[in-house]
Coordinates of C-alpha atoms in Angstrom, one line a residue:
M103 CA 183.6 289.9 38.9
P104 CA 180.6 288.7 36.8
T105 CA 178.0 287.3 39.3
Y106 CA 175.0 285.4 38.4
M107 CA 172.0 284.5 40.6
L108 CA 170.2 281.2 40.0
E109 CA 166.4 281.2 40.4
G110 CA 163.9 278.8 39.2
D111 CA 165.1 276.6 36.3
R112 CA 167.6 279.0 35.1
S113 CA 171.2 277.9 34.0
V114 CA 174.4 279.9 33.2
T115 CA 177.7 279.0 31.6
V116 CA 181.1 279.8 33.2
S117 CA 184.6 279.3 31.9
S118 CA 186.1 275.7 32.1
G119 CA 188.5 275.0 34.8
P120 CA 188.6 274.4 38.6
I121 CA 185.6 275.4 40.5
R122 CA 185.0 276.0 44.3
A123 CA 181.6 275.4 46.1
I124 CA 181.0 277.3 49.3
A125 CA 177.9 276.6 51.6
T126 CA 176.8 278.9 54.2
S127 CA 174.2 278.0 56.8
T128 CA 171.8 279.9 59.1
A129 CA 171.9 277.1 61.7
G130 CA 174.7 274.6 62.2
A131 CA 177.3 273.6 59.8
A132 CA 176.7 272.5 56.3
G133 CA 178.9 270.6 53.8
V134 CA 179.1 270.3 50.1
E135 CA 179.3 267.0 48.2
L136 CA 179.7 266.4 44.4
V137 CA 177.5 263.5 43.3
A138 CA 178.6 262.4 39.8
A139 CA 176.1 261.2 37.3
V140 CA 178.2 258.4 35.7
E141 CA 181.9 258.4 36.5
P142 CA 183.7 259.5 39.6
V143 CA 184.9 263.1 39.7
H144 CA 188.0 263.9 41.9
T145 CA 187.3 266.5 44.5
L146 CA 189.0 268.3 47.4
A147 CA 187.4 269.2 50.8
P148 CA 190.1 271.4 52.6
R149 CA 187.6 272.6 55.3
P150 CA 184.0 272.0 56.1
G151 CA 181.6 273.9 53.8
L152 CA 184.1 274.2 51.0
L153 CA 184.5 271.6 48.1
I154 CA 187.0 272.1 45.3
V155 CA 186.6 270.4 41.9
P156 CA 189.9 270.8 40.1
A157 CA 188.6 269.4 36.8
L158 CA 185.0 268.7 35.9
S159 CA 185.1 265.6 33.7
A160 CA 181.6 264.4 33.7
P161 CA 178.0 265.7 34.7
A162 CA 177.4 265.9 38.5
V163 CA 175.2 267.5 41.1
L164 CA 176.3 269.7 44.0
R165 CA 174.5 268.6 47.2
V166 CA 174.5 270.3 50.7
V167 CA 174.5 268.1 53.9
P168 CA 174.4 268.7 57.5
I169 CA 177.5 268.3 59.4
G170 CA 177.4 266.7 62.8
A171 CA 173.6 265.9 62.4
V172 CA 171.3 263.5 60.7
E173 CA 169.2 266.3 59.2
F174 CA 169.2 270.0 59.0
A175 CA 167.7 271.8 62.1
V176 CA 164.5 273.9 62.1
G177 CA 165.2 277.1 60.7
T178 CA 168.1 276.3 58.5
S179 CA 168.7 278.0 55.2
I180 CA 171.5 277.2 53.0
G181 CA 173.2 279.5 50.5
L182 CA 175.6 278.1 47.8
T183 CA 178.4 280.0 46.0
I184 CA 180.0 278.5 43.1
E185 CA 183.3 280.3 42.0
R186 CA 185.2 279.9 38.9
E187 CA 188.8 281.4 39.0
S188 CA 189.5 282.2 35.4
G189 CA 193.2 282.0 34.6
G190 CA 194.4 285.3 33.6
G191 CA 190.7 286.6 33.3
E192 CA 188.1 287.9 35.6
P193 CA 186.8 285.6 38.1
E194 CA 183.0 284.4 37.8
R195 CA 180.5 283.6 40.6
V196 CA 177.2 281.9 40.7
L197 CA 174.9 282.4 43.8
V198 CA 172.1 280.1 44.9
G199 CA 169.7 280.6 47.6
P200 CA 169.1 280.9 50.5
V201 CA 167.2 277.8 50.4
D202 CA 165.0 276.4 53.3
V203 CA 166.4 272.9 54.0
A204 CA 164.9 272.3 57.6
G205 CA 164.2 268.6 58.2
L206 CA 166.1 267.4 55.2
R207 CA 169.0 265.0 55.4
H208 CA 170.3 266.5 52.1
R209 CA 169.4 268.7 49.3
D210 CA 170.5 268.7 45.7
L211 CA 170.8 272.3 44.6
V212 CA 172.6 272.7 41.3
F213 CA 173.9 270.6 38.5
V214 CA 177.3 271.1 36.8
E215 CA 178.4 269.7 33.5
P216 CA 181.0 270.2 30.9
A217 CA 179.9 272.0 27.9
G218 CA 182.6 272.3 25.3
G219 CA 185.2 274.7 26.6
R220 CA 182.8 275.9 29.3
I221 CA 180.9 274.7 32.3
T222 CA 177.1 274.7 32.5
V223 CA 175.6 275.4 36.1
G224 CA 171.9 275.2 36.7
S225 CA 169.3 274.6 39.3
V226 CA 168.3 271.1 39.9
A227 CA 164.9 272.5 40.9
A228 CA 163.2 275.7 41.7
V229 CA 165.2 277.3 44.7
H230 CA 162.7 280.1 45.5
E231 CA 161.1 279.4 48.8
E232 CA 158.1 280.8 50.3
Q233 CA 158.4 282.9 53.7
L234 CA 156.5 280.9 56.1
S235 CA 155.4 281.7 59.7
D236 CA 157.0 280.0 62.6
V237 CA 154.2 277.3 62.9
A238 CA 154.1 276.7 59.1
A239 CA 158.0 276.5 58.9
A240 CA 158.1 274.0 61.8
T241 CA 155.3 272.0 60.1
R242 CA 157.3 272.0 56.8
A243 CA 160.4 270.8 58.6
A244 CA 158.6 268.1 60.7
A245 CA 157.1 266.8 57.5
R246 CA 160.5 266.6 55.8
T247 CA 161.8 264.7 58.8
V248 CA 159.0 262.2 58.5
G249 CA 159.4 262.0 54.7
N250 CA 163.1 261.1 55.1
A251 CA 161.7 257.8 56.7
T252 CA 158.5 257.3 54.7
T253 CA 157.2 257.6 51.1
S254 CA 154.2 259.7 51.9
N255 CA 153.4 262.0 49.1
G256 CA 149.9 263.4 50.2
T257 CA 151.0 267.0 49.8
E258 CA 151.5 266.6 46.1
R259 CA 148.0 267.3 45.3
Q260 CA 146.7 270.9 45.7
L261 CA 144.7 271.6 48.9
A262 CA 141.8 273.8 49.9
I263 CA 140.7 274.4 53.6
A264 CA 137.0 274.4 54.8
L265 CA 136.6 276.0 58.2
D266 CA 133.5 275.2 60.2
A267 CA 131.9 278.6 61.2
S268 CA 129.1 277.3 63.3
A269 CA 128.6 278.7 66.7
S270 CA 130.5 276.0 68.7
M271 CA 133.7 276.8 66.9
A272 CA 133.8 280.5 68.1
P273 CA 136.1 279.8 71.0
H274 CA 138.6 277.9 68.8
Y275 CA 138.9 281.0 66.5
R276 CA 139.3 283.5 69.6
N277 CA 142.1 281.4 71.2
G278 CA 144.2 281.0 67.9
S279 CA 143.4 277.2 67.5
I280 CA 141.9 277.7 64.0
G281 CA 144.6 279.9 62.9
A282 CA 147.3 277.5 64.1
V283 CA 145.6 274.6 62.1
V284 CA 145.5 276.8 59.0
E285 CA 149.3 277.6 59.5
M286 CA 150.1 273.8 59.8
I287 CA 148.1 273.0 56.5
A288 CA 149.9 275.9 54.8
G289 CA 153.3 274.5 56.0
L290 CA 152.4 271.1 54.4
D291 CA 151.1 272.7 51.2
A292 CA 154.4 274.5 50.9
L293 CA 156.4 271.4 50.8
V294 CA 155.8 271.1 47.0
P295 CA 155.9 274.3 45.0
K296 CA 152.7 274.5 43.0
G297 CA 152.2 278.1 41.9
S298 CA 148.7 278.2 43.4
T299 CA 146.9 279.8 46.1
L300 CA 145.5 277.8 49.1
P301 CA 141.7 278.7 49.1
I302 CA 140.0 279.0 52.4
A303 CA 136.2 278.7 52.9
L304 CA 134.0 279.5 56.0
V305 CA 131.3 277.0 56.1
D306 CA 128.0 277.3 58.0
E307 CA 124.6 277.0 56.3
A308 CA 126.5 278.6 53.3
V309 CA 129.9 278.3 51.8
D310 CA 131.8 281.6 51.8
W311 CA 135.0 281.3 50.0
Q312 CA 137.5 283.9 51.1
P313 CA 139.3 286.4 48.7
D314 CA 142.5 284.7 47.2
G315 CA 145.7 285.5 48.9
D316 CA 148.3 284.2 51.4
P317 CA 146.4 282.1 54.0
L318 CA 149.1 282.9 56.6
R319 CA 147.9 286.6 56.3
S320 CA 144.5 285.5 57.3
V321 CA 145.4 284.0 60.7
A322 CA 145.0 287.3 62.5
T323 CA 141.7 287.9 60.9
L324 CA 140.5 284.5 61.9
T325 CA 141.2 285.1 65.6
R326 CA 139.0 288.3 65.4
L327 CA 136.4 286.6 63.3
P328 CA 133.8 285.9 66.1
G329 CA 133.5 289.6 66.7
S330 CA 132.7 290.6 63.0
R331 CA 130.6 287.6 61.8
V332 CA 127.5 285.9 63.0
F333 CA 128.3 282.2 63.1
G334 CA 125.6 279.7 61.9
S335 CA 124.1 276.7 63.5
T336 CA 125.7 273.8 61.5
A337 CA 128.3 273.5 58.7
A338 CA 127.2 272.1 55.4
F339 CA 130.3 270.6 54.3
E340 CA 128.7 268.7 51.6
R341 CA 128.2 272.0 49.6
V342 CA 131.9 272.7 49.6
V343 CA 133.2 272.6 46.0
P344 CA 136.7 274.0 45.9
P345 CA 137.9 275.9 42.7
P346 CA 140.0 273.6 40.4
A347 CA 143.8 273.4 41.1
S348 CA 146.3 275.2 38.8
D349 CA 146.9 271.9 36.8
G350 CA 143.2 271.4 36.4
R351 CA 142.7 268.5 38.9
S352 CA 140.3 268.4 41.8
R353 CA 141.7 269.8 45.0
L354 CA 142.0 267.8 48.2
V355 CA 139.7 269.4 50.9
V356 CA 140.8 269.6 54.5
R357 CA 137.9 270.1 56.8
V358 CA 138.5 271.7 60.3
T359 CA 135.6 271.2 62.7
D360 CA 134.5 270.2 66.1
E361 CA 131.6 267.9 64.7
P362 CA 132.6 264.2 64.8
S363 CA 129.9 263.3 62.2
A364 CA 131.8 265.4 59.6
A365 CA 134.9 263.2 59.9
A366 CA 134.0 260.5 57.4
A367 CA 133.9 261.7 53.7
P368 CA 135.5 260.0 50.6
G369 CA 138.5 262.2 49.3
V370 CA 138.5 264.5 52.4
H371 CA 140.6 264.7 55.3
T372 CA 139.2 266.2 58.6
V373 CA 141.0 267.8 61.3
L374 CA 138.6 267.3 64.3
L375 CA 139.1 269.5 67.3
I376 CA 137.8 267.4 70.2
A377 CA 138.8 266.4 73.7
S378 CA 140.8 263.1 73.9
S379 CA 138.4 261.7 76.4
A380 CA 135.7 261.9 73.8
V381 CA 137.6 260.2 70.9
A382 CA 136.7 256.7 71.9
V383 CA 133.1 257.6 72.5
V384 CA 132.5 259.1 69.1
G385 CA 134.4 256.3 67.2
V386 CA 136.8 258.5 65.1
D387 CA 138.5 256.8 62.3
P388 CA 142.2 257.8 62.5
A389 CA 142.6 256.9 58.7
T390 CA 140.5 259.8 57.8
T391 CA 140.8 262.1 60.8
T392 CA 143.6 264.0 62.5
V393 CA 142.4 264.6 66.1
I394 CA 143.8 267.8 67.9
E395 CA 142.6 268.5 71.6
P396 CA 141.6 272.2 71.4
D397 CA 142.3 272.9 74.9
R398 CA 144.3 270.8 77.6
D399 CA 144.8 272.2 81.2
G400 CA 144.1 275.6 79.9
A401 CA 146.6 275.6 77.1
S402 CA 145.3 276.1 73.6
I403 CA 146.8 274.5 70.4
P404 CA 149.2 277.5 69.6
E405 CA 150.4 277.3 73.2
R406 CA 151.0 273.5 73.1
L407 CA 152.6 273.3 69.7
A408 CA 155.8 274.9 70.9
A409 CA 155.8 273.3 74.2
T410 CA 155.2 269.6 73.2
P411 CA 157.3 268.7 70.1
A412 CA 156.4 265.1 70.4
E413 CA 152.6 266.0 70.1
F414 CA 153.5 268.2 67.2
R415 CA 155.3 265.6 65.3
T416 CA 152.5 263.1 65.9
T417 CA 149.9 265.5 64.5
V418 CA 152.2 266.1 61.3
E419 CA 152.5 262.4 60.9
S420 CA 148.8 262.1 61.1
L421 CA 148.2 264.9 58.7
L422 CA 150.6 263.5 56.2
R423 CA 149.0 259.8 56.4
G424 CA 145.5 261.4 56.0
L425 CA 146.3 263.5 53.1
A426 CA 148.1 260.7 51.3
A427 CA 145.0 258.3 51.9
A428 CA 142.6 261.0 50.9
A429 CA 144.5 261.9 47.8
E430 CA 143.9 258.4 46.5
E431 CA 140.1 259.1 46.6
V432 CA 140.1 262.4 44.8
P433 CA 139.1 262.2 41.1
E434 CA 141.7 263.4 38.6

């Protein structure tokens, strides 16, 4: 049986005739729908997760949808198999995924269209998904859920992270709070495949850009940083000049700090680690700042993220709003 794996923008052709599309899900049930581009196409759905197209008469898209839920649950990945049973010949099979769909209400995976005496099957978009940590994956899923109800596109611009490395921040590194924030930003950055790294700088009196690589792999290193680095007295964020994005545009910088005076800067979004009781006193602007309480009743940010989903979602919503607003101020 000839088997083809669709990756990126690849397409293949199979023999013309009836096709079957089968969806497999890692969490919950998933269905398959055929969305025709112009005229309706007759289909059959003998059971959940299976769609049969007796004769493809017009271009269409194969879409996966959650069954029994409004959106796909966190941790859901979908695989799609398109089979063409060749009459009297060898069957043909096209495999797609697995694709992370957590937080989505649907995802269009492949297009199918008649091509003379054959059928073209191709990827609607890149179907390679990054492997994320639990916090990053949960952030991406929450952002997708929010995106189902809003038009926020703040993550379309490539990001860079500037981490305050002054002495007052050392406890936030030790308890994993800085690592958790980096994971959240990485989860938002992964919403849109960009083929680029996510640069991270440690900022005190100087700006120390870290070696290129996966920011998620740096999380454990960040936790140990106070034991291997002398932290400075202040963070000179005005000196942060990130490397250009892969498309040549300026990057949007996300500052992570505990200093309220660093919060207001054009084209920058700030994650401010500060006690909720101090927010009103320092006059934080919610349009430019996401406030996360670093410690509450002895529970650090990583501990609270899993235990308080409402706070987690509110934080993601604030990040998305802030990134979208800051992106409008970044020069092209």
